[in-house]
mmCIF file of C-alpha atoms in Angstrom:
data_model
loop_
_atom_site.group_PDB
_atom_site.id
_atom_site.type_symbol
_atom_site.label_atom_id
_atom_site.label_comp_id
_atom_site.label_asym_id
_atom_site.label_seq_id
_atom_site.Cartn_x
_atom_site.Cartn_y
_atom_site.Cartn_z
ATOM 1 C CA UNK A 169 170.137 15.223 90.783
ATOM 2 C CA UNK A 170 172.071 17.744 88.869
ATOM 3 C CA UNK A 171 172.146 15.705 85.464
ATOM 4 C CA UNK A 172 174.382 18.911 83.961
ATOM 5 C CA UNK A 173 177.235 17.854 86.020
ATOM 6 C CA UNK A 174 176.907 14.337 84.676
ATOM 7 C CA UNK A 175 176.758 16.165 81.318
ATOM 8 C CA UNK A 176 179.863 18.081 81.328
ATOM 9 C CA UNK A 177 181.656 14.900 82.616
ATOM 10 C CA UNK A 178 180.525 12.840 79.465
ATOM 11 C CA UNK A 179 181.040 15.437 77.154
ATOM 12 C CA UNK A 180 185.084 14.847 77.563
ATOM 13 C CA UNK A 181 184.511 11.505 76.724
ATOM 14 C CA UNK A 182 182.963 11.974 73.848
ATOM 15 C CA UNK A 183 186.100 13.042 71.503
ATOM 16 C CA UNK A 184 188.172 9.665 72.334
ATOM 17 C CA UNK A 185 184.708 7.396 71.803
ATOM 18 C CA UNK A 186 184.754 5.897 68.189
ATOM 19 C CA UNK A 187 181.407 6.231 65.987
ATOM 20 C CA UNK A 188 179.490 3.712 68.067
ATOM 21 C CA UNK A 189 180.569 5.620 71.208
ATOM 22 C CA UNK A 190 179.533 9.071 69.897
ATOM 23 C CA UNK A 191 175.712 7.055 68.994
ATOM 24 C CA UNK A 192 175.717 5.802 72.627
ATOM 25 C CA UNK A 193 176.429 8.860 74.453
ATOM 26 C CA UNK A 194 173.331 10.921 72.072
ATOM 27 C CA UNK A 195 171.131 7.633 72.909
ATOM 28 C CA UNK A 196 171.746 8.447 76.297
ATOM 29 C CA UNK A 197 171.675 11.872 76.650
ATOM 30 C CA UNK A 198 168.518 12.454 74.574
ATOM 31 C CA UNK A 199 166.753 9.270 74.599
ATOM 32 C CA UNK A 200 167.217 8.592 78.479
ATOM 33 C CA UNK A 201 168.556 11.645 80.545
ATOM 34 C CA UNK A 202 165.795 14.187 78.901
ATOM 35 C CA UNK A 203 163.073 12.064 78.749
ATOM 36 C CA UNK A 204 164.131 10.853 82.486
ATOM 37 C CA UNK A 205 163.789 14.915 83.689
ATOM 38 C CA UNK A 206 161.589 16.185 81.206
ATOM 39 C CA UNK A 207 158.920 13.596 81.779
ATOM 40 C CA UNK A 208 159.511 10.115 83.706
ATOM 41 C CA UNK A 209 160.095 11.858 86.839
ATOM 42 C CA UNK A 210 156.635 13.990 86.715
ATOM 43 C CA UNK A 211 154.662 10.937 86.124
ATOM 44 C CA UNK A 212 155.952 9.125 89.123
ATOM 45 C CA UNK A 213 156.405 12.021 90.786
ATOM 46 C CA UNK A 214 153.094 11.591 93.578
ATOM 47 C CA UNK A 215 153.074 7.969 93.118
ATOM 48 C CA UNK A 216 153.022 6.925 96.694
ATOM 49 C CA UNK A 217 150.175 9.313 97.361
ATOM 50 C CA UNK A 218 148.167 8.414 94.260
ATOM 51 C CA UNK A 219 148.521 4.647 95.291
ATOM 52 C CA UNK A 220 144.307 3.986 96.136
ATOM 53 C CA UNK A 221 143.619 1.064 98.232
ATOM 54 C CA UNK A 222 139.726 0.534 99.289
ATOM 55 C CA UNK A 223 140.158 -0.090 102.825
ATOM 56 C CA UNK A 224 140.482 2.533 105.688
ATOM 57 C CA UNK A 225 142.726 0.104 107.716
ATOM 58 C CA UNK A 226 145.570 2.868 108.881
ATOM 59 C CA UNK A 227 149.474 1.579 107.066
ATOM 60 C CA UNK A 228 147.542 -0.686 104.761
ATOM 61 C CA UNK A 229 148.413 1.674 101.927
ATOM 62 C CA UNK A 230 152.140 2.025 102.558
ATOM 63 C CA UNK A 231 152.513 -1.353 103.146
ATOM 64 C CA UNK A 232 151.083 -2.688 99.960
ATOM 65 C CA UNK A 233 152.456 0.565 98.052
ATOM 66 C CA UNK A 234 156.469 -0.638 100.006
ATOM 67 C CA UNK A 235 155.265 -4.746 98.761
ATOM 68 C CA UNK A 236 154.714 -3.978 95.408
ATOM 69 C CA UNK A 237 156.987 -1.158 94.848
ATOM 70 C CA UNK A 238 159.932 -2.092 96.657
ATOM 71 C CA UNK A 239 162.179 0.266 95.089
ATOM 72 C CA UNK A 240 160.247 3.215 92.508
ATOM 73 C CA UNK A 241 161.051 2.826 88.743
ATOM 74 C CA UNK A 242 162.111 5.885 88.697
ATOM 75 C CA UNK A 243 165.044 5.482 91.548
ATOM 76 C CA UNK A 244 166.103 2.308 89.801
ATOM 77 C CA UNK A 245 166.814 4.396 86.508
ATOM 78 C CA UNK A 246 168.270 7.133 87.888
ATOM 79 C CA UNK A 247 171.022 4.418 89.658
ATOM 80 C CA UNK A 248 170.859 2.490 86.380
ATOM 81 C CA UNK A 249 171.964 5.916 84.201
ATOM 82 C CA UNK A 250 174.630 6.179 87.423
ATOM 83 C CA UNK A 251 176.094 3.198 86.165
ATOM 84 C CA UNK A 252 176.203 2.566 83.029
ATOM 85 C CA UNK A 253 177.806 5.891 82.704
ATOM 86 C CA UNK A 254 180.621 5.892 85.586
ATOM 87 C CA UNK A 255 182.692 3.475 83.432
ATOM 88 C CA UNK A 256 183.042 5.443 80.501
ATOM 89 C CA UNK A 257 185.048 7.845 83.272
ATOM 90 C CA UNK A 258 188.148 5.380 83.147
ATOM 91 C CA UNK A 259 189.028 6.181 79.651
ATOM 92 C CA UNK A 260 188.715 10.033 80.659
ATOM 93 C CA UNK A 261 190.907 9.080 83.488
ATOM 94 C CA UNK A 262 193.313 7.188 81.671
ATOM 95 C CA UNK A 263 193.667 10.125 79.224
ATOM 96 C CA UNK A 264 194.666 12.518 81.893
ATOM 97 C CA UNK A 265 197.281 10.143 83.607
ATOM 98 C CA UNK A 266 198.680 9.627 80.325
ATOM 99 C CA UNK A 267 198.834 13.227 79.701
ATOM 100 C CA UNK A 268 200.564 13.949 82.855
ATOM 101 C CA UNK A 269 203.371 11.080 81.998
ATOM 102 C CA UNK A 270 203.954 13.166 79.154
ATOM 103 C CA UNK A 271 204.063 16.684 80.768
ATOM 104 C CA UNK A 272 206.601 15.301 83.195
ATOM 105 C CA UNK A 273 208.848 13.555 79.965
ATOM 106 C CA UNK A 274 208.851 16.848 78.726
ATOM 107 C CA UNK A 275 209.687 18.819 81.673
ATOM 108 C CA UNK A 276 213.233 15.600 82.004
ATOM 109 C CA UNK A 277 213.984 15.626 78.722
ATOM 110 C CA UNK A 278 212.842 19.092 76.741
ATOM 111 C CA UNK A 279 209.724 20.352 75.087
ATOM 112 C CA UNK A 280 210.466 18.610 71.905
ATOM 113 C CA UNK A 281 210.419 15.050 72.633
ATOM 114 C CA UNK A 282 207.277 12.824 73.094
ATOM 115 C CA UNK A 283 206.211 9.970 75.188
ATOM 116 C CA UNK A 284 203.268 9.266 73.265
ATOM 117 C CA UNK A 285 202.033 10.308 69.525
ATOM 118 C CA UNK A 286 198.815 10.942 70.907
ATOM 119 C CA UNK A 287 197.377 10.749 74.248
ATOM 120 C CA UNK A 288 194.303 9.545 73.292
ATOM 121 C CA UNK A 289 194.823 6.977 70.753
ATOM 122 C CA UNK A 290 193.381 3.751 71.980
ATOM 123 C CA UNK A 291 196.437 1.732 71.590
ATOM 124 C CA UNK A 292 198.262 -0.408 74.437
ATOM 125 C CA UNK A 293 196.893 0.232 78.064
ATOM 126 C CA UNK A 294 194.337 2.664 76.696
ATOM 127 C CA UNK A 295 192.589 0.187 74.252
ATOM 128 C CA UNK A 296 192.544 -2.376 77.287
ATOM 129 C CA UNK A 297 190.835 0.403 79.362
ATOM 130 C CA UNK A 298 188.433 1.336 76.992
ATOM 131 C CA UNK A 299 187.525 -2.391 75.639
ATOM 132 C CA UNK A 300 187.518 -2.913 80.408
ATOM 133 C CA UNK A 301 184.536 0.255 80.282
ATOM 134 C CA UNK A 302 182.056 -1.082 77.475
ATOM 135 C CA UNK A 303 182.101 -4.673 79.283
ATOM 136 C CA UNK A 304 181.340 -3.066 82.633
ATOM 137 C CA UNK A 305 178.452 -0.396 80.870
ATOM 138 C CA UNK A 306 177.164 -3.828 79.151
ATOM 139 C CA UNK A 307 176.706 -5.811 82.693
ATOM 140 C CA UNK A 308 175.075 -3.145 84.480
ATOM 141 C CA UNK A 309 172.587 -2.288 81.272
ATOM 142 C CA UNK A 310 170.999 -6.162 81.021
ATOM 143 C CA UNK A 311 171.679 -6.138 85.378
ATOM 144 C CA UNK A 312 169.187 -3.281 85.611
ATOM 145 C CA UNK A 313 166.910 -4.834 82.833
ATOM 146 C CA UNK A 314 167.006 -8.048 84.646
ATOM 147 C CA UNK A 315 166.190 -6.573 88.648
ATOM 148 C CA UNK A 316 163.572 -4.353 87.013
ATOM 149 C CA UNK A 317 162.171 -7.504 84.989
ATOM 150 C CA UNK A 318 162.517 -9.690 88.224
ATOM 151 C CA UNK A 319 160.905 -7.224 91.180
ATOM 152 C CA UNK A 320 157.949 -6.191 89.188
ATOM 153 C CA UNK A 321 157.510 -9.664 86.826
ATOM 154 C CA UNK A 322 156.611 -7.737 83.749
ATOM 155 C CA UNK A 323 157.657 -4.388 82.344
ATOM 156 C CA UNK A 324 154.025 -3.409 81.937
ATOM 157 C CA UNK A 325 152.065 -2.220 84.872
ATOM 158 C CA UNK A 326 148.912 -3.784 85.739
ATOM 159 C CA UNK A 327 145.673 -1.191 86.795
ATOM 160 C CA UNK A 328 144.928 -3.358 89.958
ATOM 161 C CA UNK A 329 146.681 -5.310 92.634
ATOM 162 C CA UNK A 330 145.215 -7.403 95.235
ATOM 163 C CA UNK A 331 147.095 -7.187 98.820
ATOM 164 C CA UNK A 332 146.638 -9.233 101.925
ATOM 165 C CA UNK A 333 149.475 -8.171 103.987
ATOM 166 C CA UNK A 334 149.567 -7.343 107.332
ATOM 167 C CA UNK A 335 147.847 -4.963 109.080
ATOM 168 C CA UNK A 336 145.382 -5.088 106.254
ATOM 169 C CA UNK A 337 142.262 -6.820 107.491
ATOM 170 C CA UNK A 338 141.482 -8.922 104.491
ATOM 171 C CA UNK A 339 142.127 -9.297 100.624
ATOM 172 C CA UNK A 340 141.972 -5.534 99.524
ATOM 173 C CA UNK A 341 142.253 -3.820 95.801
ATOM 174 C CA UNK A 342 145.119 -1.194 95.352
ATOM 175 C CA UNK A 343 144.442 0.930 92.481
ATOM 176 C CA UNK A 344 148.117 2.279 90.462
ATOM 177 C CA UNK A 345 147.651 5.826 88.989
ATOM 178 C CA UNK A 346 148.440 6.264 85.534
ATOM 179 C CA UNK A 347 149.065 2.780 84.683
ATOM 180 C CA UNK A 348 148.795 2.969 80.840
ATOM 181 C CA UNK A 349 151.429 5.983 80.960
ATOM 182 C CA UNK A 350 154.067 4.564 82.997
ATOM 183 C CA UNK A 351 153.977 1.170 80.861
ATOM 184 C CA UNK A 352 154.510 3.419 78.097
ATOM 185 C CA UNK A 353 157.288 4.914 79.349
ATOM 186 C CA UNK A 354 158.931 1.816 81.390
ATOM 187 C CA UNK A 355 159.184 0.343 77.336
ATOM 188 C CA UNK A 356 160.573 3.152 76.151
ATOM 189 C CA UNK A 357 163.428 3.021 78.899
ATOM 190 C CA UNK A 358 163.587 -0.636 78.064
ATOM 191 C CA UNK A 359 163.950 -0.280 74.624
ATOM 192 C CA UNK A 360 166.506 2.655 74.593
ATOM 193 C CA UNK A 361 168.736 0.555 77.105
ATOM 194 C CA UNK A 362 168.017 -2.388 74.965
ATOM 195 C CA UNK A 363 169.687 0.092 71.940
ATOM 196 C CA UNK A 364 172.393 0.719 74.471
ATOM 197 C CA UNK A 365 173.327 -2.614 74.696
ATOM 198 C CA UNK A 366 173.668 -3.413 71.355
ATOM 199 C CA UNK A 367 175.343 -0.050 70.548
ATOM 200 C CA UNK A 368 178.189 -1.279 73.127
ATOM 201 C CA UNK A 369 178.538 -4.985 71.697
ATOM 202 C CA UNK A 370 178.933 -3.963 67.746
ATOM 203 C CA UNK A 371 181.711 -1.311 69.738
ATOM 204 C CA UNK A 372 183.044 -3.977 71.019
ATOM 205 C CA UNK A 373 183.340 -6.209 68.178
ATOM 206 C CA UNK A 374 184.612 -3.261 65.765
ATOM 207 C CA UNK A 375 187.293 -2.747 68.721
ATOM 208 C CA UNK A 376 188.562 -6.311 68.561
ATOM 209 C CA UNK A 377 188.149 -6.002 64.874
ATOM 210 C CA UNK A 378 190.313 -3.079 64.140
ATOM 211 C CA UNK A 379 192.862 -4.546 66.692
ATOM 212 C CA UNK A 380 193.173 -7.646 64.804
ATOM 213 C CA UNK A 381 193.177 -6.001 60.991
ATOM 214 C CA UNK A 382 195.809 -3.733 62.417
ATOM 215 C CA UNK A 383 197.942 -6.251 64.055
ATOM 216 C CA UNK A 384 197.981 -8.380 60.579
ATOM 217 C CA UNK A 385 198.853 -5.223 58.693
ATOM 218 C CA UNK A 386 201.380 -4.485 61.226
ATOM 219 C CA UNK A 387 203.147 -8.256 60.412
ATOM 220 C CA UNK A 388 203.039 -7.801 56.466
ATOM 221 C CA UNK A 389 204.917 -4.641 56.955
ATOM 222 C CA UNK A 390 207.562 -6.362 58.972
ATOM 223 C CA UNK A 391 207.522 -9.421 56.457
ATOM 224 C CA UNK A 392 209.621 -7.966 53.516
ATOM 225 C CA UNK A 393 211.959 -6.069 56.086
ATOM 226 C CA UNK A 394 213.606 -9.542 57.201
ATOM 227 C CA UNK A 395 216.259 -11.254 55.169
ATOM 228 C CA UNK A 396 215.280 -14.424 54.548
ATOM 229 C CA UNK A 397 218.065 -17.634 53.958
ATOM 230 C CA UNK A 398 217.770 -20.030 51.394
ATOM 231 C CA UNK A 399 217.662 -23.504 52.464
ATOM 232 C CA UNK A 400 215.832 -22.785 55.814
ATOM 233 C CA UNK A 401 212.422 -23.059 56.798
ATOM 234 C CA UNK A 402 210.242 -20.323 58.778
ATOM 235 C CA UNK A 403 207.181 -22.660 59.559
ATOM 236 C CA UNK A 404 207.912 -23.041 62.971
ATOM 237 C CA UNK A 405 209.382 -19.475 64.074
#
């Protein structure tokens, strides 16, 4: 998987991300793409083939290795990084078709005049899209944690499993390579997606925050600016 491409796509969303966004995307990047390519991927890189079962019984070993290991850690957090980054794209793409409304109000009505103060000020549509993106990254973070929780019934990885299914001619012991290692690193995946998750709610509660500080402001302003009658009564306007 070319993670670089991936790379250059965040790195655009990185300048209209607030301070929690900017923490999320280096969590990420260094926390969870490097340590996915640097390291995770060599120690489950021969895992089928390091899977020891003490029988000779030909497809026991892939069948226990496909009944305990329905889908590899390691493909489930390379699809998880997939998708908890693919929504952050919609504020990238809002930006650009914002940015092309304005390029054509230019091109009607001259050079000078402006549709927007700033394309990418999170305000209106844009502040919708963005809040839209940090729900969706927040359902597929504790979604992954809970199918990875729920296949293997534990984030830590036991040394032995006992398998009984067919063709394998009785109860045999399946030996997982490296079981102490990938435990370590399956926590440290958890925990950094755990981070993740709580990076996007206090984003998303500064959002709402800032929305509804500025919308107050925004009504004092107006306050003074309106005449006001004597004699009648603004309690129900």
């Amino acid at each position: 998987m070319d993670w670089k491409f991936l790379q250059g796509l965040l790195s655009g969303v990185n300048k209209y991300s607030t301070a929690f966004g900017r923490i999320w995307l280096s969590v990420v990047f260094v926390f969870r793409v490097m340590v996915y390519v640097v390291a995770a991927e060599r120690v489950w890189a021969d895992d089928q083939g390091q899977f020891d079962c003490n029988t000779r019984q030909p497809g026991c070993t892939n069948i226990c290795y496909d009944y305990f290991f329905p889908i590899s850690h390691i493909r489930l957090w390379a699809l998880q990084l997939i998708f908890v980054t693919c929504p952050s794209f919609m504020v990238v793409l809002h930006v650009a078709y914002r940015e092309e409304r304005e390029r054509k109000y230019q091109a009607k009505h001259g050079e000078h005049t402006r549709l927007y103060d700033n394309t990418g000020q999170k305000h209106g549509g844009l502040w919708w899209t963005y809040l839209m993106s940090l729900f969706i990254k927040t359902t597929f973070e504790v979604l992954f944690l809970y199918v990875l929780h729920y296949i293997y019934d534990s984030f830590k990885l036991p040394r032995k499993v006992q398998c009984d299914v067919s063709p394998c001619p009785n109860l045999v012991d399946c030996y997982i390579a490296r079981p102490t290692e990938k435990t370590v690193f399956t926590y440290f995946m958890v925990g950094a997606s755990v981070v993740c998750v709580v990076l996007n709610i206090c984003e998303i509660l500064y959002l709402i925050a800032f929305r509804m500080v500025t919308l107050k402001q925004r009504g004092s302003a107006r306050t003074p600016s309106r005449k006001i009658h004597p004699g009648l009564s603004c309690d129900g306007c």
